[in-house]
CSV table of C-alpha atoms and ligand atoms in Angstrom, one decimal:
chain,number,residue,atom,x,y,z
A,1,UNK,CA,9.7,-44.4,-42.1
A,2,UNK,CA,9.1,-46.5,-38.7
A,3,UNK,CA,6.1,-45.6,-36.8
A,4,UNK,CA,6.6,-45.5,-32.9
A,5,UNK,CA,4.2,-46.5,-30.6
A,6,UNK,CA,3.6,-43.3,-28.5
A,7,UNK,CA,0.2,-44.4,-26.6
A,8,UNK,CA,2.6,-45.5,-23.6
A,9,UNK,CA,5.1,-42.2,-23.8
A,10,UNK,CA,4.3,-41.3,-20.4
A,11,UNK,CA,3.7,-44.9,-18.9
A,12,UNK,CA,6.2,-44.9,-16.4
A,13,UNK,CA,5.3,-41.3,-15.0
A,14,UNK,CA,1.8,-42.4,-14.8
A,15,UNK,CA,2.8,-45.4,-12.9
A,16,UNK,CA,4.1,-43.0,-10.1
A,17,UNK,CA,1.5,-42.4,-7.4
A,18,UNK,CA,2.0,-38.7,-7.1
A,19,UNK,CA,1.1,-38.2,-10.6
A,20,UNK,CA,-1.2,-40.9,-12.2
A,21,UNK,CA,-3.7,-40.6,-15.2
A,22,UNK,CA,-5.0,-37.8,-13.8
A,23,UNK,CA,-2.0,-35.9,-13.2
A,24,UNK,CA,-0.8,-36.7,-16.7
A,25,UNK,CA,-3.9,-35.0,-18.1
A,26,UNK,CA,-3.3,-31.8,-16.1
A,27,UNK,CA,0.4,-31.7,-17.3
A,28,UNK,CA,-0.9,-31.9,-21.0
A,29,UNK,CA,-3.3,-29.1,-20.4
A,30,UNK,CA,-0.5,-27.1,-18.7
A,31,UNK,CA,1.2,-23.9,-20.1
A,32,UNK,CA,4.5,-22.9,-18.6
A,33,UNK,CA,6.9,-20.2,-19.4
A,34,UNK,CA,10.6,-20.6,-19.3
A,35,UNK,CA,12.5,-17.1,-18.9
A,36,UNK,CA,16.1,-17.5,-20.4
A,37,UNK,CA,17.3,-20.9,-22.0
A,38,UNK,CA,20.8,-21.2,-21.1
A,39,UNK,CA,22.1,-23.6,-18.9
A,40,UNK,CA,18.8,-23.7,-16.4
A,41,UNK,CA,16.5,-23.0,-18.7
A,42,UNK,CA,17.7,-25.7,-20.9
A,43,UNK,CA,17.6,-28.6,-18.2
A,44,UNK,CA,14.0,-27.4,-17.1
A,45,UNK,CA,12.7,-27.4,-20.8
A,46,UNK,CA,14.1,-30.9,-21.3
A,47,UNK,CA,12.7,-32.1,-18.3
A,48,UNK,CA,9.4,-30.6,-18.6
A,49,UNK,CA,8.7,-31.4,-22.1
A,50,UNK,CA,9.8,-34.7,-21.8
A,51,UNK,CA,7.4,-34.8,-18.9
A,52,UNK,CA,4.7,-34.0,-21.2
A,53,UNK,CA,4.1,-30.3,-20.1
A,54,UNK,CA,1.3,-29.6,-22.8
A,55,UNK,CA,2.5,-26.0,-23.9
A,56,UNK,CA,6.1,-24.5,-23.3
A,57,UNK,CA,6.9,-20.9,-23.9
A,58,UNK,CA,10.5,-20.4,-24.2
A,59,UNK,CA,12.1,-16.9,-23.9
A,60,UNK,CA,15.8,-16.2,-24.7
A,61,UNK,CA,17.4,-13.4,-26.9
A,62,UNK,CA,20.9,-14.9,-26.9
A,63,UNK,CA,22.5,-17.3,-29.6
A,64,UNK,CA,24.3,-20.4,-29.0
A,65,UNK,CA,28.0,-20.5,-28.8
A,66,UNK,CA,30.6,-22.9,-28.1
A,67,UNK,CA,31.2,-22.2,-24.5
A,68,UNK,CA,27.6,-23.0,-23.9
A,69,UNK,CA,28.0,-26.6,-24.8
A,70,UNK,CA,29.6,-27.7,-21.6
A,71,UNK,CA,26.3,-27.1,-19.5
A,72,UNK,CA,23.3,-26.1,-22.3
A,73,UNK,CA,21.9,-29.6,-22.9
A,74,UNK,CA,19.7,-28.7,-25.4
A,75,UNK,CA,22.3,-27.5,-28.0
A,76,UNK,CA,24.7,-29.1,-30.1
A,77,UNK,CA,27.7,-28.2,-32.1
A,78,UNK,CA,25.5,-27.5,-35.4
A,79,UNK,CA,23.6,-25.0,-33.4
A,80,UNK,CA,26.9,-23.0,-32.3
A,81,UNK,CA,28.0,-23.2,-35.8
A,82,UNK,CA,25.0,-21.5,-37.2
A,83,UNK,CA,24.7,-19.3,-34.4
A,84,UNK,CA,21.2,-20.2,-33.8
A,85,UNK,CA,19.2,-18.1,-31.4
A,86,UNK,CA,18.5,-20.5,-28.3
A,87,UNK,CA,15.0,-20.2,-28.4
A,88,UNK,CA,14.6,-21.7,-31.8
A,89,UNK,CA,17.3,-24.2,-31.2
A,90,UNK,CA,15.7,-25.5,-28.2
A,91,UNK,CA,12.4,-25.8,-30.0
A,92,UNK,CA,13.7,-27.8,-32.8
A,93,UNK,CA,15.6,-30.2,-30.4
A,94,UNK,CA,12.4,-30.9,-28.3
A,95,UNK,CA,10.4,-31.5,-31.5
A,96,UNK,CA,12.8,-34.2,-32.2
A,97,UNK,CA,11.9,-35.8,-29.0
A,98,UNK,CA,8.3,-34.7,-28.1
A,99,UNK,CA,6.3,-33.7,-31.2
A,100,UNK,CA,3.0,-34.1,-29.5
A,101,UNK,CA,3.7,-30.7,-27.2
A,102,UNK,CA,3.7,-27.0,-28.3
A,103,UNK,CA,6.7,-25.2,-27.8
A,104,UNK,CA,6.4,-21.4,-28.7
A,105,UNK,CA,9.9,-20.1,-29.1
A,106,UNK,CA,10.4,-16.1,-28.6
A,107,UNK,CA,13.5,-14.8,-29.5
A,108,UNK,CA,13.3,-11.6,-27.1
A,109,UNK,CA,14.3,-10.0,-24.0
A,110,UNK,CA,11.8,-10.2,-21.3
A,111,UNK,CA,11.3,-6.4,-20.1
A,112,UNK,CA,8.6,-4.4,-18.7
A,113,UNK,CA,7.1,-3.3,-22.4
A,114,UNK,CA,6.5,-6.9,-23.5
A,115,UNK,CA,6.0,-8.8,-20.1
A,116,UNK,CA,2.1,-8.9,-20.2
A,117,UNK,CA,2.5,-10.3,-23.7
A,118,UNK,CA,5.0,-12.8,-23.4
A,119,UNK,CA,3.5,-14.1,-19.9
A,120,UNK,CA,-0.1,-13.9,-20.6
A,121,UNK,CA,-2.1,-17.0,-20.3
A,122,UNK,CA,0.8,-19.0,-18.4
A,123,UNK,CA,0.0,-21.3,-15.1
A,124,UNK,CA,3.8,-21.2,-14.0
A,125,UNK,CA,6.8,-19.1,-14.8
A,126,UNK,CA,10.4,-20.8,-14.4
A,127,UNK,CA,13.2,-18.6,-14.2
A,128,UNK,CA,16.3,-19.7,-16.7
A,129,UNK,CA,17.7,-16.3,-16.4
A,130,UNK,CA,21.6,-15.4,-15.2
A,131,UNK,CA,20.6,-12.0,-13.5
A,132,UNK,CA,18.9,-10.5,-10.8
A,133,UNK,CA,16.9,-7.4,-12.8
A,134,UNK,CA,14.8,-10.0,-14.7
A,135,UNK,CA,14.4,-12.1,-11.5
A,136,UNK,CA,12.8,-9.1,-9.8
A,137,UNK,CA,10.8,-8.2,-12.8
A,138,UNK,CA,9.3,-11.7,-13.0
A,139,UNK,CA,8.5,-11.3,-9.2
A,140,UNK,CA,6.8,-7.9,-9.8
A,141,UNK,CA,4.5,-9.6,-12.4
A,142,UNK,CA,3.9,-12.6,-10.6
A,143,UNK,CA,3.0,-11.1,-7.3
A,144,UNK,CA,0.8,-8.4,-9.1
A,145,UNK,CA,-1.0,-11.1,-10.9
A,146,UNK,CA,-0.8,-13.8,-8.4
A,147,UNK,CA,0.9,-16.0,-10.5
A,148,UNK,CA,3.3,-18.7,-9.2
A,149,UNK,CA,7.0,-18.7,-10.3
A,150,UNK,CA,10.3,-20.8,-9.3
A,151,UNK,CA,13.4,-19.1,-8.8
A,152,UNK,CA,16.5,-21.1,-9.9
A,153,UNK,CA,20.2,-20.3,-10.2
A,154,UNK,CA,23.4,-21.6,-10.4
A,155,UNK,CA,27.2,-20.4,-10.1
A,156,UNK,CA,30.4,-22.5,-9.9
A,157,UNK,CA,29.3,-25.6,-7.8
A,158,UNK,CA,26.5,-23.7,-6.0
A,159,UNK,CA,22.9,-23.9,-6.7
A,160,UNK,CA,19.8,-22.3,-5.3
A,161,UNK,CA,15.7,-22.7,-5.7
A,162,UNK,CA,12.8,-21.0,-4.6
A,163,UNK,CA,9.2,-21.4,-5.0
A,164,UNK,CA,7.2,-18.1,-5.0
A,165,UNK,CA,3.4,-18.5,-4.3
A,166,UNK,CA,2.3,-15.0,-4.1
A,167,UNK,CA,-0.1,-14.7,-1.1
A,168,UNK,CA,1.2,-18.0,0.6
A,169,UNK,CA,4.8,-18.1,0.6
A,170,UNK,CA,7.7,-15.4,0.6
A,171,UNK,CA,8.6,-13.7,-2.6
A,172,UNK,CA,12.2,-12.9,-3.9
A,173,UNK,CA,11.5,-9.4,-2.6
A,174,UNK,CA,10.8,-10.9,0.8
A,175,UNK,CA,14.1,-12.6,1.3
A,176,UNK,CA,16.3,-10.3,-0.9
A,177,UNK,CA,14.9,-6.8,-0.5
A,178,UNK,CA,17.7,-5.3,-2.8
A,179,UNK,CA,19.5,-6.7,-5.3
A,180,UNK,CA,23.2,-8.2,-4.6
A,181,UNK,CA,25.5,-5.2,-4.1
A,182,UNK,CA,29.0,-4.6,-5.6
A,183,UNK,CA,30.5,-7.5,-7.8
A,184,UNK,CA,29.1,-10.7,-7.5
A,185,UNK,CA,30.0,-13.7,-9.0
A,186,UNK,CA,28.8,-14.9,-12.4
A,187,UNK,CA,29.4,-17.9,-14.8
A,188,UNK,CA,31.7,-15.8,-16.5
A,189,UNK,CA,33.9,-15.1,-13.5
A,190,UNK,CA,33.6,-18.0,-11.2
A,191,UNK,CA,33.0,-20.9,-14.0
A,192,UNK,CA,30.2,-23.5,-13.6
A,193,UNK,CA,29.6,-27.3,-13.0
A,194,UNK,CA,27.0,-28.6,-15.3
A,195,UNK,CA,26.1,-30.8,-12.5
A,196,UNK,CA,25.1,-28.2,-10.1
A,197,UNK,CA,23.1,-26.5,-13.1
A,198,UNK,CA,21.5,-30.0,-13.5
A,199,UNK,CA,20.5,-30.5,-9.9
A,200,UNK,CA,19.4,-27.3,-9.4
A,201,UNK,CA,16.9,-27.4,-12.7
A,202,UNK,CA,16.0,-31.2,-11.5
A,203,UNK,CA,14.7,-29.7,-8.2
A,204,UNK,CA,12.8,-26.8,-9.7
A,205,UNK,CA,11.5,-28.8,-12.3
A,206,UNK,CA,10.0,-31.5,-9.9
A,207,UNK,CA,8.5,-28.5,-7.9
A,208,UNK,CA,6.8,-27.1,-11.1
A,209,UNK,CA,5.2,-30.9,-11.8
A,210,UNK,CA,4.0,-30.7,-8.3
A,211,UNK,CA,2.4,-27.2,-8.8
A,212,UNK,CA,1.0,-28.6,-12.1
A,213,UNK,CA,-0.7,-31.9,-11.0
A,214,UNK,CA,-2.5,-30.2,-7.9
A,215,UNK,CA,0.2,-31.5,-5.2
A,216,UNK,CA,0.5,-28.2,-3.6
A,217,UNK,CA,0.8,-29.6,-0.1
A,218,UNK,CA,4.0,-31.4,-1.3
A,219,UNK,CA,5.3,-28.1,-2.5
A,220,UNK,CA,9.0,-27.0,-0.8
A,221,UNK,CA,8.2,-23.8,1.5
A,222,UNK,CA,12.1,-22.7,1.8
A,223,UNK,CA,14.8,-21.4,-0.2
A,224,UNK,CA,17.1,-24.2,-0.8
A,225,UNK,CA,20.6,-23.9,-1.6
A,226,UNK,CA,23.5,-26.3,-2.0
A,227,UNK,CA,27.2,-26.7,-2.9
A,228,UNK,CA,27.9,-30.2,-5.0
A,229,UNK,CA,31.6,-29.6,-4.5
A,230,UNK,CA,32.0,-28.2,-0.9
A,231,UNK,CA,29.1,-30.8,0.3
A,232,UNK,CA,27.0,-28.1,1.9
A,233,UNK,CA,23.6,-27.6,2.0
A,234,UNK,CA,21.1,-24.9,3.5
A,235,UNK,CA,17.3,-24.2,3.8
A,236,UNK,CA,15.8,-20.8,4.9
A,237,UNK,CA,12.3,-20.7,5.8
A,238,UNK,CA,10.1,-18.9,3.2
A,239,UNK,CA,6.6,-20.2,4.0
A,240,UNK,CA,4.8,-16.9,4.6
A,241,UNK,CA,5.3,-13.3,3.2
A,242,UNK,CA,7.5,-11.0,5.1
A,243,UNK,CA,5.3,-8.2,6.8
A,244,UNK,CA,6.2,-5.2,4.9
A,245,UNK,CA,7.7,-6.5,1.8
A,246,UNK,CA,7.6,-4.1,-1.0
A,247,UNK,CA,6.2,-6.3,-3.6
A,248,UNK,CA,3.9,-8.5,-1.5
A,249,UNK,CA,3.2,-6.1,1.3
A,250,UNK,CA,2.9,-2.8,0.0
A,251,UNK,CA,2.3,-3.7,-3.6
A,252,UNK,CA,5.1,-1.3,-5.2
A,253,UNK,CA,6.4,-2.8,-8.3
A,254,UNK,CA,9.3,-0.5,-9.8
A,255,UNK,CA,10.8,-3.1,-12.0
A,256,UNK,CA,7.4,-3.5,-14.0
A,257,UNK,CA,7.5,0.4,-14.2
A,258,UNK,CA,11.0,0.3,-15.3
A,259,UNK,CA,12.1,1.2,-19.0
A,260,UNK,CA,13.8,-2.0,-19.5
A,261,UNK,CA,17.2,-2.5,-20.1
A,262,UNK,CA,19.6,0.4,-21.0
A,263,UNK,CA,20.4,0.7,-24.8
A,264,UNK,CA,24.0,-0.4,-24.7
A,265,UNK,CA,25.3,-2.6,-22.2
A,266,UNK,CA,28.6,-4.6,-21.6
A,267,UNK,CA,28.1,-8.2,-22.0
A,268,UNK,CA,30.5,-11.0,-21.3
A,269,UNK,CA,34.2,-10.2,-21.7
A,270,UNK,CA,35.5,-8.1,-24.5
A,271,UNK,CA,31.9,-7.2,-26.2
A,272,UNK,CA,29.3,-4.8,-26.1
A,273,UNK,CA,25.8,-5.1,-27.1
A,274,UNK,CA,23.8,-2.7,-28.9
A,275,UNK,CA,20.2,-2.5,-28.8
A,276,UNK,CA,19.1,1.2,-29.3
A,277,UNK,CA,17.8,0.7,-33.1
A,278,UNK,CA,14.4,-0.7,-33.1
A,279,UNK,CA,14.1,-1.0,-36.9
A,280,UNK,CA,14.2,-4.3,-38.6
A,281,UNK,CA,17.3,-5.3,-40.6
A,282,UNK,CA,17.1,-7.3,-43.9
A,283,UNK,CA,19.7,-9.8,-43.1
A,284,UNK,CA,20.2,-10.7,-46.6
A,285,UNK,CA,20.7,-7.3,-48.0
A,286,UNK,CA,23.0,-6.7,-45.2
A,287,UNK,CA,25.1,-9.3,-45.9
A,288,UNK,CA,25.6,-8.2,-49.4
A,289,UNK,CA,26.3,-4.8,-48.1
A,290,UNK,CA,29.1,-6.1,-45.6
A,291,UNK,CA,30.9,-8.6,-48.1
A,292,UNK,CA,33.2,-6.0,-49.5
A,293,UNK,CA,34.6,-5.2,-46.0
A,294,UNK,CA,35.0,-8.8,-44.7
A,295,UNK,CA,33.9,-12.5,-44.2
A,296,UNK,CA,29.9,-12.6,-43.9
A,297,UNK,CA,27.3,-15.1,-43.5
A,298,UNK,CA,23.8,-15.2,-42.2
A,299,UNK,CA,20.8,-17.2,-41.9
A,300,UNK,CA,17.3,-16.5,-41.2
A,301,UNK,CA,17.8,-15.8,-37.5
A,302,UNK,CA,21.5,-14.1,-37.4
A,303,UNK,CA,24.2,-12.5,-39.6
A,304,UNK,CA,27.9,-12.8,-38.5
A,305,UNK,CA,30.4,-10.6,-39.7
A,306,UNK,CA,34.3,-10.6,-39.2
A,307,UNK,CA,36.5,-7.3,-39.4
A,308,UNK,CA,39.9,-7.6,-37.7
A,309,UNK,CA,39.9,-7.4,-34.9
A,310,UNK,CA,36.2,-7.1,-34.4
A,311,UNK,CA,33.3,-9.5,-34.6
A,312,UNK,CA,29.9,-8.2,-35.0
A,313,UNK,CA,26.6,-10.7,-34.5
A,314,UNK,CA,23.4,-8.7,-35.9
A,315,UNK,CA,19.8,-9.9,-35.4
A,316,UNK,CA,16.6,-9.2,-37.7
A,317,UNK,CA,15.5,-6.8,-35.0
A,318,UNK,CA,18.7,-4.6,-35.5
A,319,UNK,CA,20.1,-5.7,-32.0
A,320,UNK,CA,23.8,-6.4,-32.3
A,321,UNK,CA,26.9,-7.9,-30.4
A,322,UNK,CA,30.0,-6.4,-31.2
A,323,UNK,CA,33.2,-8.5,-29.9
A,324,UNK,CA,36.5,-7.4,-29.6
A,325,UNK,CA,36.0,-4.1,-27.6
A,326,UNK,CA,34.6,-2.9,-24.4
A,327,UNK,CA,34.3,0.8,-25.3
A,328,UNK,CA,31.0,1.5,-26.1
A,329,UNK,CA,31.9,4.3,-28.1
A,330,UNK,CA,33.8,2.4,-30.5
A,331,UNK,CA,31.0,-0.3,-30.7
A,332,UNK,CA,28.8,2.7,-31.6
A,333,UNK,CA,30.8,3.7,-34.2
A,334,UNK,CA,31.6,0.2,-35.6
A,335,UNK,CA,27.8,0.0,-35.6
A,336,UNK,CA,26.8,3.0,-37.5
A,337,UNK,CA,29.8,2.2,-40.1
A,338,UNK,CA,28.6,-1.6,-40.5
A,339,UNK,CA,24.7,-1.2,-40.3
A,340,UNK,CA,23.9,2.4,-40.6
A,341,UNK,CA,22.2,5.0,-38.4
B,401,ZN,ZN1,7.4,-10.2,-0.8
């Protein structure tokens, strides 16, 4: 085996005056959480792990699919073929290029009942999610605990990022008191350019590094948005909390008090997610049980089962995604038939 000389791994970054040897030591001692490891989460995790952030906790409940590969830079075709959970696939990929840092993958949804545990001990939270519900949950937790977080989003050719430093800057609820109403665009409806993702994530990762090395005076205090296709760019001042803000003014944190996701939800096109069962499932046993009904395969993390016209993805915690229907009653009865009640 060839031994790599790794002492100079960070040499080019240490040469950068804004970081230096002291900054690099601070990065090594840093602990950050990345919530959601899709497109933006992948890019954030890749940049920060290569930069030498010492501990990175990756929280994501989804598994890798072929349609992810266009923009989710930590995953490959083998991950999609195996339907690996994104958190696990990301941890494996990062370990191959930086084995000197700690990656803590959690295959989970961030919800009010687990947020304390999943974000405990972190210095900074990075948003890699794709929904406002989870972002408000992160915002409530961060403001309540005076923990900084960085909002990052991308859809179509558009990207946006905001640093939230509780007590100093505006929070997400200062700027958007309510979630966007009605139908708003998602990657599934508007498509997405991988370059918009990477630009938004690059800016957020830079802000994260500034914060972690102590260059707080360099942190951007605006909501920055851009459109890489239309050549537009906008900034909205976010340098102080909005008086009367529900979260940072009144300390009202409804998302923390919430009960989390509903037990059954539509997810994506033509599929239903069922997460009402909280009993663990033995995937090997389930595989044997389903064999007579149709093709099935499983690994330690996930089971896939095909039963025309349906396809079920089942996780060890009992959560399932049933493709081939948008009817929740149909999905429930299929779940009962395949997995049990
Ligand atoms: Zn606020």
